[in-house]
Amino acid sequence: MDESTKTRIEEILKSSKVMLFMKGTPSFPQCGFSARAVAILKELGTEFETFNVLEDEIIRQGIKEFGQWPTIPQLYVNNELLGGSDIMMEMYESGELKTALQA
Amino acid sequence: MLEKDVEDRLKKAFPGSDVMVSDMTGGGSNFEVRIIASQFSDLNRVKQHQAVMKVFDVELKSGELHALSIKSLAK
């Protein structure tokens, strides 16, 4: 991954404490897993930003390499990879996600 | 891919692990994986999922595998 992509990703991550890389947008998710991730964040009433990887192939591939996570969606909190929709669901059900988002 | 392929690849990658695989859509591209492996004992959840997905890095990159829904536990 070239330096400019890495820098762009770091900028995107800095732009919001909670950043969800997803397919589509919160109102028009293009994949079931992305829709589930959005639903969880909405349920918790969290403020979050999203990045539609379908609109940017460079970021779509770059983010997979950046966090060594080959699938979308991916949730970043305070610049740290929290995981995909499975981990979000597990943490949501255990209450860990609410705590992590307030950190 | 077939459920058997996914299961065999995981058992090879994590010897002695308990693995259960089910094809979520019947199309061979979305699988649910439940795996309990001793190799996970010093890995957090993110690292466990990354280790499982690494086994299918090629298929996830090519798009042959669309999604892996993973439930992992350390033995």
Coordinates of N, CA and C in Angstrom, one line a residue:
Chain A
M1 N 0.9 -1.2 0.0 CA 0.0 0.0 0.0 C 0.9 1.2 0.0
D2 N 0.6 2.2 -0.9 CA 1.5 3.3 -1.0 C 1.2 4.3 0.1
E3 N 2.2 5.2 0.3 CA 2.2 6.1 1.4 C 0.9 7.0 1.4
S4 N 0.5 7.4 0.2 CA -0.6 8.4 0.1 C -1.9 7.7 0.5
T5 N -2.0 6.4 0.2 CA -3.2 5.7 0.7 C -3.2 5.6 2.2
K6 N -2.1 5.3 2.7 CA -1.9 5.1 4.2 C -2.3 6.5 4.9
T7 N -1.8 7.5 4.3 CA -2.1 8.9 4.9 C -3.5 9.2 4.8
R8 N -4.1 8.9 3.7 CA -5.6 9.2 3.5 C -6.4 8.4 4.5
I9 N -6.0 7.1 4.8 CA -6.8 6.3 5.7 C -6.6 6.9 7.1
E10 N -5.4 7.3 7.4 CA -5.2 7.9 8.8 C -6.0 9.2 8.9
E11 N -6.2 10.0 7.8 CA -7.0 11.2 7.9 C -8.4 10.8 8.1
I12 N -8.9 9.8 7.4 CA -10.3 9.3 7.6 C -10.5 8.9 9.0
L13 N -9.6 8.2 9.6 CA -9.8 7.7 11.0 C -9.8 8.8 11.9
K14 N -8.9 9.8 11.7 CA -8.9 11.0 12.6 C -10.2 11.8 12.6
S15 N -10.9 11.7 11.4 CA -12.1 12.6 11.3 C -13.2 12.2 12.2
S16 N -13.2 11.0 12.8 CA -14.3 10.7 13.7 C -13.8 9.7 14.7
K17 N -14.3 9.8 16.0 CA -13.9 8.9 17.0 C -14.4 7.5 16.6
V18 N -15.6 7.4 16.1 CA -16.2 6.1 15.7 C -16.3 6.1 14.2
M19 N -15.6 5.3 13.5 CA -15.6 5.3 12.0 C -15.9 3.9 11.5
L20 N -17.0 3.8 10.8 CA -17.4 2.5 10.2 C -17.1 2.4 8.7
F21 N -16.2 1.5 8.3 CA -16.0 1.3 6.8 C -17.1 0.3 6.4
M22 N -17.9 0.7 5.5 CA -19.1 -0.2 5.1 C -19.3 -0.2 3.6
K23 N -20.2 -1.1 3.2 CA -20.6 -1.1 1.8 C -22.0 -0.3 1.8
G24 N -22.0 0.8 1.1 CA -23.2 1.7 1.0 C -23.2 2.7 2.1
T25 N -24.4 3.2 2.5 CA -24.5 4.3 3.5 C -25.5 3.8 4.5
P26 N -25.5 4.5 5.7 CA -26.5 4.1 6.7 C -27.9 4.0 6.2
S27 N -28.3 4.9 5.3 CA -29.7 4.8 4.9 C -29.8 3.8 3.7
F28 N -28.7 3.5 3.0 CA -28.8 2.5 1.9 C -27.6 1.6 2.0
P29 N -27.6 0.7 3.0 CA -26.5 -0.3 3.1 C -26.6 -1.3 2.0
Q30 N -25.5 -1.7 1.4 CA -25.5 -2.5 0.2 C -25.2 -4.0 0.6
C31 N -25.1 -4.3 1.9 CA -24.7 -5.7 2.3 C -25.3 -5.9 3.7
G32 N -25.8 -7.1 3.9 CA -26.4 -7.4 5.2 C -25.6 -7.2 6.4
F33 N -24.3 -7.5 6.2 CA -23.4 -7.3 7.4 C -23.2 -5.9 7.7
S34 N -23.1 -5.0 6.6 CA -22.9 -3.6 6.9 C -24.2 -3.0 7.5
A35 N -25.3 -3.5 7.0 CA -26.6 -3.0 7.6 C -26.7 -3.4 9.1
R36 N -26.2 -4.6 9.4 CA -26.3 -5.0 10.8 C -25.4 -4.1 11.7
A37 N -24.2 -3.8 11.1 CA -23.3 -3.0 11.9 C -23.9 -1.6 12.1
V38 N -24.5 -1.0 11.1 CA -25.2 0.3 11.3 C -26.3 0.2 12.3
A39 N -27.1 -0.8 12.2 CA -28.2 -1.0 13.2 C -27.7 -1.0 14.6
I40 N -26.6 -1.7 14.8 CA -26.1 -1.8 16.2 C -25.6 -0.4 16.7
L41 N -24.9 0.3 15.9 CA -24.5 1.7 16.3 C -25.6 2.6 16.5
K42 N -26.7 2.5 15.7 CA -27.9 3.3 15.9 C -28.6 2.9 17.2
E43 N -28.7 1.6 17.4 CA -29.3 1.1 18.6 C -28.7 1.7 19.9
L44 N -27.3 1.8 19.8 CA -26.6 2.3 21.0 C -26.6 3.9 21.0
G45 N -27.2 4.5 20.0 CA -27.3 6.0 20.0 C -25.9 6.6 19.9
T46 N -25.0 5.9 19.3 CA -23.6 6.4 19.2 C -23.5 7.4 18.0
E47 N -22.7 8.4 18.2 CA -22.4 9.3 17.1 C -21.3 8.6 16.3
F48 N -21.5 8.4 15.0 CA -20.5 7.7 14.2 C -20.5 8.3 12.8
E49 N -19.4 8.1 12.1 CA -19.3 8.5 10.7 C -19.1 7.2 9.9
T50 N -19.4 7.2 8.6 CA -19.2 6.0 7.8 C -18.4 6.4 6.6
F51 N -17.7 5.3 6.0 CA -17.0 5.5 4.7 C -17.6 4.5 3.8
N52 N -18.1 4.9 2.7 CA -18.7 3.9 1.7 C -17.6 3.4 0.8
V53 N -17.1 2.2 1.1 CA -16.0 1.6 0.3 C -16.3 1.3 -1.1
L54 N -17.6 1.3 -1.4 CA -18.0 1.0 -2.8 C -17.7 2.2 -3.7
E55 N -17.5 3.3 -3.1 CA -17.2 4.5 -3.9 C -15.7 4.8 -4.0
D56 N -14.9 4.0 -3.4 CA -13.5 4.2 -3.5 C -12.7 2.9 -3.4
E57 N -12.3 2.4 -4.6 CA -11.7 1.1 -4.6 C -10.3 1.1 -3.9
I58 N -9.6 2.2 -4.0 CA -8.3 2.3 -3.3 C -8.4 2.1 -1.8
I59 N -9.4 2.9 -1.2 CA -9.6 2.7 0.2 C -10.2 1.4 0.5
R60 N -11.1 0.8 -0.3 CA -11.7 -0.5 -0.1 C -10.6 -1.5 0.1
Q61 N -9.5 -1.5 -0.8 CA -8.5 -2.5 -0.7 C -7.5 -2.1 0.4
G62 N -7.2 -0.8 0.5 CA -6.2 -0.2 1.4 C -6.6 -0.5 2.9
I63 N -7.9 -0.4 3.2 CA -8.3 -0.6 4.6 C -8.1 -2.0 5.0
K64 N -8.2 -2.9 4.0 CA -8.1 -4.4 4.3 C -6.6 -4.6 4.7
E65 N -5.7 -4.0 4.0 CA -4.3 -4.2 4.3 C -3.9 -3.4 5.6
F66 N -4.5 -2.2 5.7 CA -4.1 -1.3 6.9 C -4.3 -2.0 8.2
G67 N -5.5 -2.7 8.4 CA -5.7 -3.4 9.6 C -5.7 -4.9 9.6
Q68 N -5.1 -5.4 8.5 CA -5.0 -6.8 8.3 C -6.4 -7.5 8.6
W69 N -7.4 -6.8 7.9 CA -8.8 -7.4 8.1 C -9.4 -7.4 6.7
P70 N -9.6 -8.7 6.1 CA -9.9 -8.8 4.7 C -11.4 -8.6 4.3
T71 N -12.2 -8.3 5.3 CA -13.6 -8.1 5.0 C -14.2 -6.8 5.4
I72 N -15.3 -6.4 4.8 CA -16.1 -5.2 5.2 C -17.4 -5.7 5.7
P73 N -18.0 -5.1 6.8 CA -17.6 -3.8 7.4 C -16.5 -4.0 8.4
Q74 N -15.9 -2.8 8.7 CA -14.9 -2.8 9.8 C -15.1 -1.5 10.6
L75 N -15.1 -1.7 12.0 CA -15.3 -0.6 12.9 C -14.0 -0.2 13.5
Y76 N -13.8 1.1 13.5 CA -12.6 1.7 14.2 C -13.1 2.6 15.2
V77 N -12.6 2.5 16.4 CA -12.9 3.4 17.5 C -11.6 4.0 18.1
N78 N -11.5 5.3 18.1 CA -10.2 6.0 18.5 C -9.1 5.4 17.8
N79 N -9.2 5.3 16.4 CA -8.1 4.9 15.5 C -7.7 3.4 15.7
E80 N -8.5 2.7 16.5 CA -8.2 1.2 16.7 C -9.2 0.3 16.1
L81 N -8.7 -0.7 15.4 CA -9.7 -1.7 14.8 C -10.4 -2.5 15.9
L82 N -11.7 -2.4 15.9 CA -12.5 -3.1 16.9 C -12.9 -4.5 16.3
G83 N -13.2 -4.5 15.0 CA -13.5 -5.8 14.3 C -14.6 -5.6 13.3
G84 N -15.1 -6.8 12.9 CA -16.2 -6.8 11.9 C -17.5 -6.9 12.6
S85 N -18.5 -7.3 11.8 CA -19.9 -7.2 12.4 C -20.1 -8.3 13.4
D86 N -19.3 -9.4 13.3 CA -19.5 -10.5 14.3 C -19.0 -10.0 15.6
I87 N -17.8 -9.4 15.7 CA -17.3 -8.9 16.9 C -18.2 -7.8 17.5
M88 N -18.7 -7.0 16.6 CA -19.6 -5.9 17.0 C -20.8 -6.5 17.7
M89 N -21.3 -7.6 17.1 CA -22.6 -8.2 17.7 C -22.2 -8.8 19.0
E90 N -21.1 -9.6 19.1 CA -20.7 -10.2 20.3 C -20.6 -9.2 21.4
M91 N -19.9 -8.1 21.1 CA -19.6 -7.1 22.1 C -20.9 -6.3 22.5
Y92 N -21.8 -6.2 21.5 CA -23.0 -5.5 21.7 C -23.8 -6.3 22.7
E93 N -23.9 -7.6 22.5 CA -24.7 -8.5 23.3 C -24.1 -8.6 24.8
S94 N -22.8 -8.5 24.9 CA -22.2 -8.6 26.2 C -22.1 -7.2 26.9
G95 N -22.5 -6.2 26.2 CA -22.4 -4.8 26.8 C -21.0 -4.2 26.6
E96 N -20.1 -4.9 26.1 CA -18.7 -4.4 26.0 C -18.7 -3.2 25.0
L97 N -19.5 -3.3 24.0 CA -19.4 -2.3 22.9 C -19.8 -0.9 23.4
K98 N -20.9 -0.9 24.2 CA -21.3 0.4 24.8 C -20.2 1.0 25.5
T99 N -19.4 0.2 26.3 CA -18.3 0.7 27.1 C -17.2 1.2 26.2
A100 N -16.9 0.4 25.2 CA -15.8 0.7 24.3 C -16.1 2.0 23.5
L101 N -17.4 2.2 23.2 CA -17.7 3.4 22.4 C -17.7 4.7 23.3
Q102 N -17.8 4.5 24.6 CA -17.8 5.7 25.5 C -16.4 6.0 25.9
A103 N -15.4 5.1 25.6 CA -14.0 5.3 26.1 C -13.4 6.5 25.4
Chain B
M1 N -17.0 -22.7 -2.5 CA -16.4 -23.7 -1.7 C -17.4 -24.6 -1.0
L2 N -17.0 -25.8 -0.6 CA -17.9 -26.7 0.1 C -17.6 -26.6 1.6
E3 N -18.6 -26.9 2.4 CA -18.4 -26.9 3.9 C -17.2 -27.7 4.3
K4 N -17.1 -28.9 3.6 CA -16.0 -29.8 4.0 C -14.7 -29.2 3.7
D5 N -14.6 -28.4 2.6 CA -13.3 -27.8 2.3 C -12.9 -26.8 3.4
V6 N -13.9 -26.0 3.8 CA -13.6 -25.0 4.8 C -13.2 -25.7 6.1
E7 N -14.0 -26.7 6.5 CA -13.7 -27.4 7.7 C -12.3 -28.1 7.7
D8 N -11.9 -28.7 6.5 CA -10.6 -29.4 6.5 C -9.5 -28.4 6.6
R9 N -9.7 -27.3 5.9 CA -8.6 -26.2 5.9 C -8.4 -25.7 7.3
L10 N -9.5 -25.6 8.0 CA -9.3 -25.1 9.4 C -8.7 -26.1 10.3
K11 N -9.1 -27.3 10.1 CA -8.5 -28.4 11.0 C -7.1 -28.6 10.7
K12 N -6.7 -28.3 9.5 CA -5.2 -28.4 9.1 C -4.5 -27.3 9.8
A13 N -5.1 -26.1 9.7 CA -4.4 -24.9 10.2 C -4.4 -24.9 11.7
F14 N -5.4 -25.5 12.4 CA -5.5 -25.5 13.8 C -5.7 -26.9 14.3
P15 N -4.6 -27.7 14.3 CA -4.7 -29.1 14.7 C -5.3 -29.3 16.1
G16 N -6.2 -30.3 16.2 CA -6.8 -30.5 17.5 C -8.0 -29.6 17.8
S17 N -8.4 -28.8 16.8 CA -9.5 -27.8 17.1 C -10.8 -28.5 16.8
D18 N -11.9 -28.0 17.5 CA -13.2 -28.4 17.2 C -13.8 -27.4 16.2
V19 N -14.2 -27.9 15.1 CA -14.7 -26.9 14.0 C -16.1 -27.3 13.5
M20 N -17.0 -26.3 13.4 CA -18.3 -26.5 12.8 C -18.5 -25.5 11.8
V21 N -18.8 -25.9 10.6 CA -19.0 -25.0 9.5 C -20.4 -25.2 8.8
S22 N -21.1 -24.0 8.6 CA -22.3 -24.2 7.8 C -22.4 -23.1 6.8
D23 N -22.9 -23.5 5.6 CA -23.0 -22.6 4.5 C -24.3 -21.8 4.7
M24 N -24.1 -20.5 4.9 CA -25.3 -19.7 5.3 C -26.3 -19.5 4.2
T25 N -25.8 -19.5 2.9 CA -26.7 -19.2 1.9 C -26.9 -20.3 0.9
G26 N -26.0 -21.4 1.1 CA -26.1 -22.5 0.1 C -25.3 -22.2 -1.2
G27 N -24.7 -21.0 -1.2 CA -24.1 -20.7 -2.5 C -22.6 -20.9 -2.4
G28 N -22.1 -21.4 -1.3 CA -20.6 -21.7 -1.3 C -19.8 -20.4 -1.1
S29 N -20.4 -19.3 -0.7 CA -19.5 -18.1 -0.5 C -19.7 -17.4 0.8
N30 N -20.8 -17.8 1.6 CA -21.0 -17.2 2.9 C -21.1 -18.3 3.9
F31 N -20.1 -18.4 4.8 CA -20.0 -19.5 5.7 C -20.0 -19.0 7.2
E32 N -20.7 -19.8 8.0 CA -20.6 -19.5 9.5 C -19.6 -20.5 10.0
V33 N -18.7 -20.1 10.8 CA -17.6 -21.0 11.3 C -17.7 -20.9 12.9
R34 N -17.7 -22.0 13.5 CA -17.6 -22.0 15.0 C -16.3 -22.8 15.2
I35 N -15.4 -22.3 15.9 CA -14.1 -23.0 16.1 C -13.6 -22.8 17.6
I36 N -13.2 -23.9 18.2 CA -12.6 -23.8 19.5 C -11.2 -24.4 19.4
A37 N -10.2 -23.6 19.6 CA -8.8 -24.1 19.4 C -7.9 -23.7 20.5
S38 N -7.0 -24.6 20.8 CA -6.0 -24.2 21.9 C -5.1 -23.1 21.4
Q39 N -4.9 -23.1 20.1 CA -4.0 -22.0 19.5 C -4.5 -20.6 19.8
F40 N -5.8 -20.5 20.2 CA -6.3 -19.1 20.5 C -6.1 -18.6 21.9
S41 N -5.5 -19.5 22.7 CA -5.5 -19.1 24.1 C -4.8 -17.8 24.4
D42 N -3.8 -17.4 23.7 CA -3.2 -16.1 24.0 C -3.6 -15.0 23.0
L43 N -4.7 -15.2 22.3 CA -5.1 -14.3 21.2 C -6.4 -13.6 21.7
N44 N -6.5 -12.3 21.5 CA -7.8 -11.6 21.7 C -8.7 -11.9 20.6
R45 N -9.9 -11.4 20.7 CA -11.0 -11.8 19.7 C -10.6 -11.4 18.3
V46 N -10.1 -10.1 18.2 CA -9.7 -9.6 16.8 C -8.6 -10.5 16.2
K47 N -7.6 -10.9 17.0 CA -6.5 -11.7 16.6 C -7.0 -13.1 16.2
Q48 N -8.0 -13.6 17.0 CA -8.5 -15.0 16.7 C -9.2 -14.9 15.3
H49 N -10.1 -13.9 15.1 CA -10.8 -13.8 13.8 C -9.8 -13.6 12.7
Q50 N -8.7 -12.8 12.9 CA -7.7 -12.6 11.9 C -7.0 -13.9 11.5
A51 N -6.8 -14.7 12.5 CA -6.1 -16.0 12.3 C -7.0 -16.9 11.4
V52 N -8.3 -16.9 11.7 CA -9.2 -17.8 11.0 C -9.3 -17.2 9.5
M53 N -9.4 -15.9 9.4 CA -9.6 -15.4 8.0 C -8.3 -15.5 7.2
K54 N -7.2 -15.5 7.9 CA -5.9 -15.7 7.2 C -5.9 -17.0 6.4
V55 N -6.5 -18.1 6.9 CA -6.5 -19.4 6.3 C -7.2 -19.2 4.9
F56 N -8.1 -18.3 4.8 CA -8.8 -18.1 3.5 C -8.5 -16.8 2.8
D57 N -7.3 -16.3 3.0 CA -6.8 -15.0 2.5 C -7.1 -14.9 1.0
V58 N -6.7 -16.0 0.3 CA -6.8 -16.0 -1.2 C -8.2 -15.9 -1.6
E59 N -9.1 -16.8 -1.0 CA -10.5 -16.8 -1.4 C -11.2 -15.5 -1.1
L60 N -10.8 -14.9 0.1 CA -11.5 -13.7 0.5 C -11.1 -12.5 -0.5
K61 N -9.8 -12.6 -0.9 CA -9.3 -11.5 -1.8 C -9.9 -11.7 -3.2
S62 N -10.1 -13.0 -3.6 CA -10.6 -13.2 -5.0 C -12.1 -13.0 -5.0
G63 N -12.7 -13.0 -3.9 CA -14.2 -12.9 -3.8 C -14.9 -14.2 -3.9
E64 N -14.1 -15.3 -4.0 CA -14.8 -16.6 -4.0 C -15.5 -16.8 -2.7
L65 N -14.9 -16.3 -1.6 CA -15.5 -16.3 -0.3 C -16.0 -14.9 -0.1
H66 N -17.3 -14.7 0.2 CA -17.8 -13.3 0.4 C -17.8 -12.9 1.9
A67 N -18.2 -13.9 2.7 CA -18.2 -13.6 4.1 C -18.0 -14.8 5.0
L68 N -17.3 -14.6 6.1 CA -17.1 -15.6 7.1 C -17.7 -15.1 8.4
S69 N -18.7 -15.7 8.9 CA -19.2 -15.3 10.2 C -18.6 -16.2 11.2
I70 N -17.8 -15.6 12.1 CA -16.9 -16.4 12.9 C -17.3 -16.3 14.4
K71 N -17.3 -17.5 15.1 CA -17.5 -17.5 16.5 C -16.3 -18.3 17.0
S72 N -15.3 -17.7 17.7 CA -14.1 -18.4 18.0 C -14.0 -18.4 19.6
L73 N -13.4 -19.5 20.1 CA -13.1 -19.7 21.5 C -11.8 -20.3 21.7
A74 N -11.1 -20.0 22.8 CA -9.9 -20.6 23.1 C -10.2 -21.9 23.9
K75 N -9.5 -22.9 23.6 CA -9.7 -24.2 24.4 C -8.9 -24.2 25.7

